[in-house]
CSV table of C-alpha atoms in Angstrom, one decimal:
chain,number,residue,atom,x,y,z
J,1,MET,CA,97.7,102.0,56.9
J,2,ALA,CA,96.6,100.7,60.2
J,3,LEU,CA,94.7,97.4,60.5
J,4,PRO,CA,91.0,98.4,60.3
J,5,LEU,CA,89.9,96.0,63.0
J,6,PRO,CA,90.3,97.1,66.7
J,7,PRO,CA,92.2,94.9,69.0
J,8,GLY,CA,90.4,91.9,70.4
J,9,LEU,CA,87.7,89.7,69.0
J,10,THR,CA,84.8,91.1,67.0
J,11,HIS,CA,81.3,90.2,67.8
J,12,SER,CA,81.0,87.6,65.1
J,13,GLU,CA,84.2,86.0,66.1
J,14,VAL,CA,83.0,85.7,69.7
J,15,ALA,CA,79.7,84.2,68.4
J,16,PHE,CA,81.7,81.8,66.3
J,17,LEU,CA,83.7,80.6,69.3
J,18,ALA,CA,80.5,80.3,71.3
J,19,GLU,CA,79.3,77.7,68.9
J,20,MET,CA,81.9,75.3,70.5
J,21,GLU,CA,79.8,75.3,73.7
J,22,MET,CA,78.2,71.9,74.4
J,23,VAL,CA,74.4,71.9,74.6
J,24,THR,CA,72.0,69.1,75.4
J,25,VAL,CA,69.7,67.8,72.6
J,26,VAL,CA,66.9,65.4,72.4
J,27,PRO,CA,67.2,63.7,69.1
J,28,ARG,CA,64.2,62.8,67.0
J,29,GLN,CA,66.0,60.6,64.6
J,30,ARG,CA,68.9,58.1,64.8
J,31,LEU,CA,72.2,59.4,63.8
J,32,ASP,CA,75.5,57.6,63.9
J,33,SER,CA,78.5,59.0,65.5
J,34,ILE,CA,80.3,61.6,63.4
J,35,GLU,CA,84.1,61.9,63.4
J,36,LEU,CA,84.9,65.5,64.0
J,37,LEU,CA,88.3,67.1,64.4
J,38,SER,CA,87.5,67.6,68.1
J,39,GLY,CA,86.5,63.9,68.5
J,40,LYS,CA,83.6,61.7,67.9
J,41,THR,CA,80.1,62.8,68.6
J,42,PRO,CA,77.9,60.4,70.5
J,43,PRO,CA,75.6,58.3,68.4
J,44,LEU,CA,72.1,59.6,68.7
J,45,ARG,CA,69.2,57.3,69.7
J,46,PRO,CA,65.9,59.1,69.8
J,47,PRO,CA,64.7,59.4,73.4
J,48,ARG,CA,68.2,59.6,74.8
J,49,ARG,CA,69.6,63.0,75.6
J,50,GLU,CA,73.1,63.7,74.3
J,51,GLN,CA,75.5,66.5,74.3
J,52,LEU,CA,76.5,68.1,71.0
J,53,PRO,CA,78.4,71.3,70.1
J,54,LEU,CA,76.0,74.2,69.6
J,55,TRP,CA,76.7,74.5,65.9
J,56,LEU,CA,75.8,70.9,65.3
J,57,ALA,CA,72.8,71.1,67.5
J,58,LEU,CA,71.5,74.2,65.6
J,59,LEU,CA,72.0,72.4,62.3
J,60,LEU,CA,70.0,69.4,63.5
J,61,LYS,CA,67.4,71.7,64.9
J,62,LYS,CA,67.0,73.5,61.6
J,63,GLN,CA,66.6,70.1,59.9
J,64,ARG,CA,64.0,69.1,62.5
J,65,ARG,CA,66.1,66.1,63.6
J,66,ALA,CA,66.5,67.2,67.2
J,67,ASN,CA,65.2,69.5,69.9
J,68,ILE,CA,67.5,71.5,72.0
J,69,VAL,CA,67.2,71.5,75.8
J,70,PRO,CA,67.8,75.1,77.0
J,71,PRO,CA,70.3,75.4,79.8
J,72,PRO,CA,68.8,75.9,83.2
J,73,TRP,CA,70.2,79.5,83.6
J,74,LEU,CA,68.1,80.6,80.6
J,75,HIS,CA,64.9,79.8,82.4
J,76,PRO,CA,62.9,82.9,83.3
J,77,THR,CA,63.0,82.3,87.1
J,78,SER,CA,66.8,81.9,86.9
J,79,LEU,CA,67.1,85.1,84.8
J,80,GLN,CA,64.9,87.0,87.2
J,81,ASP,CA,67.0,85.6,90.0
J,82,ILE,CA,70.1,86.9,88.3
J,83,ILE,CA,68.6,90.3,87.7
J,84,HIS,CA,67.6,90.5,91.3
J,85,LYS,CA,71.1,89.6,92.3
J,86,GLU,CA,72.6,92.3,89.9
J,87,THR,CA,70.3,95.1,91.0
J,88,LYS,CA,69.4,94.5,94.6
J,89,GLU,CA,71.8,92.3,96.4
J,90,ASP,CA,75.1,93.5,94.9
J,91,PRO,CA,74.5,96.6,92.7
J,92,ALA,CA,78.3,97.2,92.3
J,93,ALA,CA,79.6,93.8,91.1
J,94,PHE,CA,78.6,91.6,88.2
J,95,SER,CA,76.9,88.3,89.2
J,96,PRO,CA,79.6,85.6,89.7
J,97,PRO,CA,80.5,83.1,87.0
J,98,PRO,CA,79.5,79.5,87.6
J,99,PRO,CA,81.7,77.8,90.2
J,100,PRO,CA,84.3,75.3,88.9
J,101,ALA,CA,82.9,71.8,88.7
J,102,SER,CA,84.7,69.6,91.2
J,103,SER,CA,83.4,66.3,89.7
J,104,TYR,CA,83.7,66.4,86.0
J,105,ARG,CA,81.7,63.9,84.0
J,106,ALA,CA,83.9,62.1,81.4
J,107,ASP,CA,83.3,63.8,78.1
J,108,VAL,CA,83.1,61.1,75.5
J,109,GLY,CA,82.5,63.6,72.7
J,110,ARG,CA,85.7,65.4,73.3
J,111,PRO,CA,88.4,63.3,74.8
J,112,GLY,CA,91.4,65.1,76.2
J,113,MET,CA,89.4,68.2,77.0
J,114,VAL,CA,89.2,67.5,80.7
J,115,ARG,CA,92.0,69.2,82.5
J,116,ARG,CA,92.4,69.0,86.2
J,117,ASN,CA,94.9,70.5,88.6
J,118,ASP,CA,96.2,68.8,91.6
J,119,ASN,CA,93.2,69.6,93.7
J,120,GLY,CA,91.0,67.7,91.3
J,121,LEU,CA,89.4,71.0,90.3
J,122,ASP,CA,88.2,71.5,86.7
J,123,MET,CA,90.6,73.8,85.0
J,124,ALA,CA,88.9,73.9,81.6
J,125,SER,CA,88.1,77.3,80.2
J,126,PRO,CA,84.7,78.3,78.8
J,127,PRO,CA,84.0,76.4,75.6
J,128,PHE,CA,85.0,73.2,77.3
J,129,ARG,CA,83.2,73.7,80.6
J,130,ASN,CA,79.7,72.3,79.8
J,131,SER,CA,78.2,75.4,81.3
J,132,CYS,CA,75.4,75.6,78.7
J,133,THR,CA,74.2,72.0,78.9
J,134,ALA,CA,71.1,70.8,80.7
J,135,ASP,CA,73.4,69.9,83.7
J,136,ALA,CA,74.6,73.5,84.2
J,137,LEU,CA,73.7,75.3,87.4
J,138,PRO,CA,70.8,77.8,87.3
J,139,GLY,CA,71.5,81.3,88.6
J,140,TYR,CA,75.0,81.6,87.1
J,141,LEU,CA,75.8,83.2,83.8
J,142,PRO,CA,78.5,81.4,81.9
J,143,TYR,CA,81.1,83.2,79.9
J,144,HIS,CA,79.3,82.9,76.6
J,145,TRP,CA,75.8,83.5,78.0
J,146,LEU,CA,74.6,86.2,75.6
J,147,GLU,CA,75.8,84.5,72.4
J,148,VAL,CA,74.3,81.1,73.4
J,149,ALA,CA,71.1,82.6,74.6
J,150,GLU,CA,70.6,84.7,71.4
J,151,ALA,CA,71.4,81.7,69.2
J,152,LEU,CA,69.0,79.5,71.0
J,153,LEU,CA,66.3,82.2,71.0
J,154,ALA,CA,66.7,82.8,67.3
J,155,HIS,CA,66.7,79.2,66.2
J,156,ALA,CA,65.1,77.1,68.9
J,157,GLY,CA,62.6,79.5,70.4
J,158,ASP,CA,60.0,76.8,70.4
J,159,ASP,CA,62.1,74.6,72.6
J,160,MET,CA,62.3,77.1,75.4
J,161,GLY,CA,60.4,76.0,78.5
J,162,ALA,CA,58.8,79.4,78.7
J,163,PRO,CA,57.5,81.8,76.1
J,164,ALA,CA,60.4,83.0,74.0
J,165,GLY,CA,59.3,86.6,74.3
J,166,GLU,CA,59.5,86.6,78.1
J,167,VAL,CA,63.0,85.2,78.0
J,168,ARG,CA,64.0,87.7,75.4
J,169,SER,CA,62.7,90.7,77.3
J,170,LEU,CA,64.4,89.4,80.5
J,171,LEU,CA,67.7,89.1,78.6
J,172,ARG,CA,67.3,92.6,77.3
J,173,ASP,CA,66.9,93.9,80.8
J,174,LEU,CA,69.9,92.0,81.9
J,175,VAL,CA,72.0,93.4,79.1
J,176,GLU,CA,71.0,96.9,80.0
J,177,VAL,CA,71.6,96.5,83.7
J,178,ARG,CA,75.1,95.1,83.0
J,179,ALA,CA,75.9,97.7,80.4
J,180,ALA,CA,75.1,100.4,83.0
J,181,LYS,CA,77.2,98.6,85.5
J,182,MET,CA,80.1,98.5,83.0
J,183,ARG,CA,79.9,102.2,82.5
J,184,SER,CA,79.9,103.1,86.2
J,185,SER,CA,82.6,100.6,87.0
J,186,THR,CA,85.1,103.0,85.4
J,187,SER,CA,84.7,105.2,88.4
J,188,ALA,CA,86.7,102.7,90.3
J,189,LEU,CA,89.7,104.1,88.6
J,190,GLU,CA,89.3,107.4,90.3
J,191,GLY,CA,91.4,106.9,93.3
J,192,PHE,CA,95.2,107.0,92.9
J,193,GLY,CA,97.0,103.7,93.2
J,194,GLY,CA,93.9,101.7,94.0
J,195,GLY,CA,92.6,102.0,90.5
J,196,LEU,CA,91.3,98.5,89.8
J,197,MET,CA,88.4,97.4,87.7
J,198,SER,CA,87.0,94.0,88.5
J,199,LEU,CA,85.7,92.3,85.4
J,200,ARG,CA,84.8,89.1,87.1
J,201,GLY,CA,81.7,87.5,85.7
J,202,VAL,CA,81.6,89.6,82.5
J,203,GLY,CA,80.7,87.7,79.4
J,204,ALA,CA,82.6,87.4,76.2
J,205,MET,CA,80.2,89.5,74.1
J,206,GLU,CA,80.2,92.3,76.7
J,207,LEU,CA,83.9,92.3,76.7
J,208,ALA,CA,83.9,92.6,72.9
J,209,GLU,CA,81.5,95.5,73.1
J,210,THR,CA,83.2,97.5,75.8
J,211,ARG,CA,86.9,96.6,75.2
J,212,GLY,CA,87.6,99.7,73.2
J,213,PHE,CA,86.0,102.0,75.7
J,214,VAL,CA,87.5,100.4,78.9
J,215,LEU,CA,91.0,100.3,77.4
J,216,GLY,CA,90.6,103.9,76.4
J,217,VAL,CA,89.7,104.9,79.9
J,218,VAL,CA,92.5,102.9,81.5
J,219,ASP,CA,95.0,104.3,79.0
J,220,GLY,CA,93.8,107.9,79.6
J,221,VAL,CA,94.1,107.5,83.4
J,222,ARG,CA,97.6,106.1,82.8
J,223,ARG,CA,98.6,109.0,80.7
J,224,ILE,CA,97.3,111.5,83.1
J,225,GLY,CA,99.1,109.9,86.0
J,226,ALA,CA,102.3,109.3,83.9
J,227,ALA,CA,104.1,112.5,85.1
J,228,ALA,CA,103.3,111.9,88.8
J,229,GLU,CA,104.4,108.3,88.4
J,230,ALA,CA,107.7,109.3,86.8
J,231,ASN,CA,108.3,111.8,89.6
J,232,ARG,CA,107.7,109.1,92.2
J,233,ARG,CA,110.0,106.7,90.5
J,234,GLU,CA,112.7,109.3,90.2
J,235,GLU,CA,112.4,110.1,93.9
J,236,GLU,CA,112.6,106.4,94.8
J,237,GLU,CA,115.7,106.0,92.6
J,238,GLU,CA,117.4,109.0,94.0
J,239,GLY,CA,116.7,107.7,97.5
J,240,GLY,CA,118.1,104.3,96.6
J,241,PHE,CA,121.1,105.9,95.0
J,242,ARG,CA,121.9,107.9,98.0
J,243,ASN,CA,121.7,104.9,100.2
J,244,ASP,CA,124.1,103.0,97.9
J,245,ARG,CA,126.6,105.8,98.0
J,246,GLU,CA,126.4,106.0,101.8
J,247,GLU,CA,127.0,102.3,102.0
J,248,GLU,CA,130.0,102.7,99.7
J,249,GLU,CA,131.4,105.4,101.8
J,250,SER,CA,131.0,103.4,105.0
J,251,ASP,CA,132.8,100.5,103.2
J,252,ASP,CA,135.6,102.8,102.5
J,253,ASP,CA,135.8,103.9,106.1
J,254,MET,CA,136.0,100.3,107.1
J,255,GLY,CA,138.8,99.8,104.6
J,256,ILE,CA,140.8,102.6,106.0
P,1,MET,CA,102.8,109.2,71.0
P,2,SER,CA,104.1,108.8,67.6
P,3,TYR,CA,105.9,111.2,65.3
P,4,TYR,CA,102.9,111.3,63.0
P,5,ASP,CA,100.3,111.7,65.7
P,6,ILE,CA,98.3,114.7,64.5
P,7,ASP,CA,97.0,115.4,68.0
P,8,ALA,CA,100.4,115.5,69.5
P,9,ILE,CA,101.5,118.0,66.8
P,10,LEU,CA,98.5,120.2,67.5
P,11,THR,CA,99.1,119.9,71.2
P,12,ASP,CA,102.6,121.2,70.6
P,13,ALA,CA,101.1,124.3,69.0
P,14,GLU,CA,99.1,125.3,72.0
P,15,LYS,CA,100.3,128.6,73.5
P,16,ILE,CA,101.4,129.0,77.0
P,17,PRO,CA,102.2,132.2,78.8
P,18,CYS,CA,105.9,132.8,79.3
P,19,THR,CA,108.1,135.4,80.9
P,20,PHE,CA,111.5,136.1,79.6
P,21,GLN,CA,114.3,136.0,82.1
P,22,LEU,CA,116.9,137.9,80.1
P,23,ASP,CA,117.2,140.5,77.3
P,24,VAL,CA,117.2,139.0,73.8
P,25,PRO,CA,118.3,141.3,71.0
P,26,ASP,CA,116.4,141.3,67.7
P,27,LEU,CA,113.5,139.3,69.0
P,28,GLY,CA,111.4,142.4,69.7
P,29,TYR,CA,109.0,141.6,66.9
P,30,LEU,CA,107.6,138.8,69.1
P,31,ASP,CA,106.3,141.7,71.3
P,32,ASN,CA,105.1,143.8,68.4
P,33,ASN,CA,108.1,146.0,68.9
P,34,PRO,CA,110.6,145.2,66.1
P,35,THR,CA,113.1,147.9,66.6
P,36,HIS,CA,113.9,147.1,70.2
P,37,ALA,CA,115.4,144.2,72.0
P,38,LEU,CA,113.1,141.9,73.9
P,39,LYS,CA,113.4,143.0,77.5
P,40,THR,CA,113.7,140.9,80.6
P,41,GLY,CA,110.3,140.3,82.2
P,42,THR,CA,108.3,140.6,78.9
P,43,LYS,CA,105.3,138.3,79.0
P,44,ILE,CA,104.6,136.5,75.7
P,45,ALA,CA,102.5,133.5,74.8
P,46,LEU,CA,104.8,131.0,73.1
P,47,PRO,CA,103.8,127.7,71.5
P,48,LEU,CA,104.5,124.7,73.8
P,49,TRP,CA,107.3,123.2,71.7
P,50,LEU,CA,109.3,126.4,71.9
P,51,ALA,CA,108.5,127.2,75.5
P,52,GLU,CA,109.5,123.7,76.5
P,53,MET,CA,112.9,124.0,74.9
P,54,LEU,CA,113.6,127.5,76.3
P,55,ALA,CA,112.5,126.5,79.8
P,56,ILE,CA,114.7,123.4,79.9
P,57,ALA,CA,117.8,124.8,78.3
P,58,ASN,CA,119.8,127.3,80.4
P,59,THR,CA,122.0,130.2,79.4
P,60,GLY,CA,125.1,128.5,80.7
P,61,GLY,CA,126.5,131.9,81.7
P,62,GLY,CA,127.2,133.0,85.3
P,63,ASP,CA,128.8,130.3,87.4
P,64,GLU,CA,127.5,131.8,90.6
P,65,ASP,CA,123.8,131.3,89.9
P,66,GLY,CA,124.4,128.1,87.9
P,67,GLY,CA,122.9,129.6,84.8
P,68,LYS,CA,119.2,130.4,84.7
P,69,SER,CA,116.7,129.3,82.0
P,70,PHE,CA,115.6,131.6,79.3
P,71,ILE,CA,112.0,131.8,80.3
P,72,ASN,CA,109.6,131.0,83.1
P,73,PHE,CA,106.3,129.7,82.1
P,74,ASP,CA,102.9,129.7,83.8
P,75,LEU,CA,100.0,127.4,83.5
P,76,PRO,CA,97.9,128.3,80.4
P,77,ALA,CA,94.4,129.7,80.8
P,78,ALA,CA,92.9,126.3,80.0
P,79,LEU,CA,94.4,125.0,83.2
P,80,SER,CA,93.9,128.1,85.3
P,81,ASN,CA,92.5,127.9,88.9
P,82,ASP,CA,89.0,128.8,87.7
P,83,VAL,CA,88.8,125.8,85.4
P,84,VAL,CA,90.3,123.4,88.0
P,85,GLN,CA,87.8,124.6,90.6
P,86,ALA,CA,84.9,124.2,88.2
P,87,LEU,CA,86.1,120.6,87.4
P,88,LYS,CA,86.3,119.9,91.1
P,89,ALA,CA,82.7,121.1,91.6
P,90,ASP,CA,81.2,119.1,88.7
P,91,PRO,CA,83.3,117.6,86.0
P,92,ARG,CA,80.3,117.1,83.7
P,93,ALA,CA,79.4,120.7,83.6
P,94,VAL,CA,82.6,122.0,82.1
P,95,PRO,CA,82.9,122.2,78.3
P,96,LEU,CA,86.6,121.3,78.1
P,97,ARG,CA,86.7,121.9,74.4
P,98,ASP,CA,86.1,125.6,75.0
P,99,GLN,CA,89.3,125.7,77.1
P,100,SER,CA,91.4,123.8,74.6
P,101,ALA,CA,90.6,121.2,72.0
P,102,HIS,CA,93.5,119.2,73.3
P,103,PHE,CA,92.9,119.8,77.0
P,104,TYR,CA,94.2,116.5,78.5
P,105,GLY,CA,97.1,116.4,76.0
P,106,LEU,CA,98.1,119.9,77.1
P,107,ALA,CA,97.6,119.1,80.7
P,108,THR,CA,99.8,116.0,80.6
P,109,ARG,CA,102.5,118.0,78.9
P,110,MET,CA,102.4,120.7,81.5
P,111,MET,CA,102.5,118.1,84.3
P,112,ASP,CA,105.6,116.6,82.6
P,113,LEU,CA,107.3,120.0,82.8
P,114,SER,CA,106.3,120.9,86.3
P,115,ASP,CA,105.1,119.0,89.3
P,116,GLU,CA,101.4,119.6,89.6
P,117,ARG,CA,100.2,116.8,91.9
P,118,GLU,CA,96.8,118.3,92.7
P,119,LEU,CA,96.1,119.0,89.1
P,120,GLY,CA,96.7,115.4,88.3
P,121,ASP,CA,94.2,114.2,90.9
P,122,VAL,CA,91.5,116.6,89.7
P,123,LEU,CA,92.1,115.6,86.1
P,124,ARG,CA,92.0,111.9,86.8
P,125,LYS,CA,88.7,112.3,88.7
P,126,SER,CA,87.1,114.4,86.0
P,127,PHE,CA,88.3,112.1,83.1
P,128,VAL,CA,86.9,109.1,84.8
P,129,THR,CA,83.6,110.8,85.7
P,130,ARG,CA,83.1,112.2,82.3
P,131,ALA,CA,84.0,108.8,80.7
P,132,SER,CA,81.0,107.1,82.2
P,133,GLU,CA,78.8,109.9,81.0
P,134,ILE,CA,80.4,109.6,77.5
P,135,ALA,CA,79.6,105.9,77.5
P,136,LEU,CA,76.0,106.6,78.4
P,137,HIS,CA,75.6,109.0,75.5
P,138,ALA,CA,77.5,106.6,73.1
P,139,ARG,CA,75.1,103.8,74.0
P,140,LYS,CA,72.0,106.0,73.7
P,141,GLY,CA,73.2,107.5,70.4
P,142,ALA,CA,73.7,104.0,68.9
P,143,GLY,CA,70.4,102.9,70.3
P,144,GLY,CA,68.1,103.5,67.3
P,145,SER,CA,64.8,101.8,67.8
P,146,GLY,CA,66.0,100.9,71.3
P,147,HIS,CA,65.2,99.0,74.4
P,148,HIS,CA,65.9,101.6,77.0
P,149,LYS,CA,64.1,100.2,80.0
P,150,GLY,CA,67.2,99.8,82.0
P,151,ASP,CA,68.7,103.2,81.3
P,152,ASP,CA,69.2,105.0,84.5
P,153,LYS,CA,68.2,108.4,83.0
P,154,GLY,CA,64.7,107.0,82.4
P,155,ALA,CA,64.6,109.0,79.2
P,156,GLY,CA,62.8,106.2,77.3
P,157,SER,CA,64.2,107.2,73.9
P,158,ASN,CA,67.0,108.8,72.1
P,159,LEU,CA,65.5,112.2,72.9
P,160,GLY,CA,67.3,111.8,76.2
P,161,VAL,CA,70.5,112.9,74.4
P,162,GLY,CA,68.6,116.1,73.6
P,163,ALA,CA,69.7,119.6,74.5
P,164,SER,CA,71.9,119.0,77.5
P,165,GLY,CA,73.4,115.9,76.0
P,166,GLU,CA,74.4,117.7,72.8
P,167,GLU,CA,75.9,120.4,74.9
P,168,PHE,CA,78.0,117.9,76.8
P,169,LEU,CA,79.1,116.1,73.6
P,170,ARG,CA,80.2,119.4,72.1
P,171,GLY,CA,82.4,120.1,75.1
P,172,LEU,CA,84.5,116.9,74.7
P,173,ASP,CA,88.2,117.3,74.0
P,174,GLU,CA,90.0,115.1,71.6
P,175,TRP,CA,90.8,112.3,74.0
P,176,GLU,CA,87.2,112.2,75.0
P,177,ARG,CA,86.0,112.3,71.5
P,178,ARG,CA,88.2,109.3,70.7
P,179,LEU,CA,86.7,107.5,73.7
P,180,PHE,CA,83.2,108.4,72.5
P,181,ARG,CA,83.9,106.9,69.1
P,182,LYS,CA,85.3,103.7,70.6
P,183,ALA,CA,82.3,103.3,72.9
P,184,HIS,CA,79.9,104.1,70.1
P,185,ASP,CA,81.6,101.6,67.7
P,186,GLY,CA,81.4,98.9,70.3
P,187,THR,CA,77.7,99.4,70.9
P,188,LYS,CA,77.0,99.7,67.2
P,189,ALA,CA,78.8,96.5,66.4
P,190,GLY,CA,76.9,94.8,69.3
P,191,LYS,CA,73.6,96.0,67.9
P,192,GLU,CA,74.5,94.9,64.3
P,193,TRP,CA,75.4,91.4,65.6
P,194,MET,CA,72.2,91.2,67.7
P,195,GLU,CA,70.1,92.0,64.6
P,196,GLY,CA,72.1,89.6,62.4
P,197,VAL,CA,71.7,86.5,64.7
P,198,LYS,CA,68.6,85.4,62.9
P,199,ARG,CA,70.2,85.2,59.6
P,200,HIS,CA,73.0,82.8,60.5
């Protein structure tokens, strides 16, 4: 009996991982630092903004102990900007992910999570990139954009700078635009040899949704091309073999 | 392709036209002629598994011609020139299932047996083109009470799947059906999650 789950993460797993993203909160009550497995949370003093993991921020929000500051890319103007980019400026590619931060603020909440390479570039991967805090850049969708946006809209709709309905409908548009793009991107596999699909800038939730389909298409193309590929390899090997034999023969000649 | 793959087994049973290269005694019943031997040059449709064996194996006799194979085979009707030309013209308009329920499976097996470079190119192009159409239908089908503003068909509702869409989906072969199911499952799971966000 096969494992009933398809390969890759399911939607709820992706959403669970997205709860590790840091968001900015404005506390309403004092709260001492909590020792979590991932490190200590900063102590909360009311007017001061602090960064907390999304799950904790949502918990505090539900208990009315904090307000969540939405990330700048979730603002309607930023979303419109991204939609414009996706549809008008570059209708073939997905909008690029946020650029790596060159100066990384020391993360008190999660020590040891800052990783740099020799160029001083931030090498951290999505849940540790602070791409959903109030410091994030507008106009770039981070890896967990859909999950974080949906969670914030569902539980902290009143903290949005703009009417939640507007943000929601813009998000829907964006989802549709990108889904259509994902469908048509398979046509890049048409040409022989140059069959590459660029998935740069695609979010985790979109990957979870289209993984089965895209892998199916790639596998189908591979199977259709398998015979031609085998022939090509055989020809190459035969050519190589002949060369080897010729070399051997010439060696023999030298020996004589 | 595993031993228990039902699609591989069914693909094996597809018939392809073969021509016998030698007389075979007592096999006349294959040609509805049980009393006579099977003559050289008789054309018979044999299942792929048998034709493959007979085409690869050779009689071994006759040193001068190196032994010839038992049969020669042609491309089956599903892969005939008409179908390939139609696929070249518009991949979406061809109901592949009418040609063969295991169209791509059959085609890959045939390409394994003989070198059909052009066929491979046409098939890859049509598979990819049809795949994006399949994804579109899968997304629409899963839409339910949907937000279809962004849909490029501008259908506005599930009715867009309507007559031509159903026609197209009926014409999918097994590979494409599997692809449709995957795309549909993904979209459905996404929709379920989207509706469930509130409850967490």
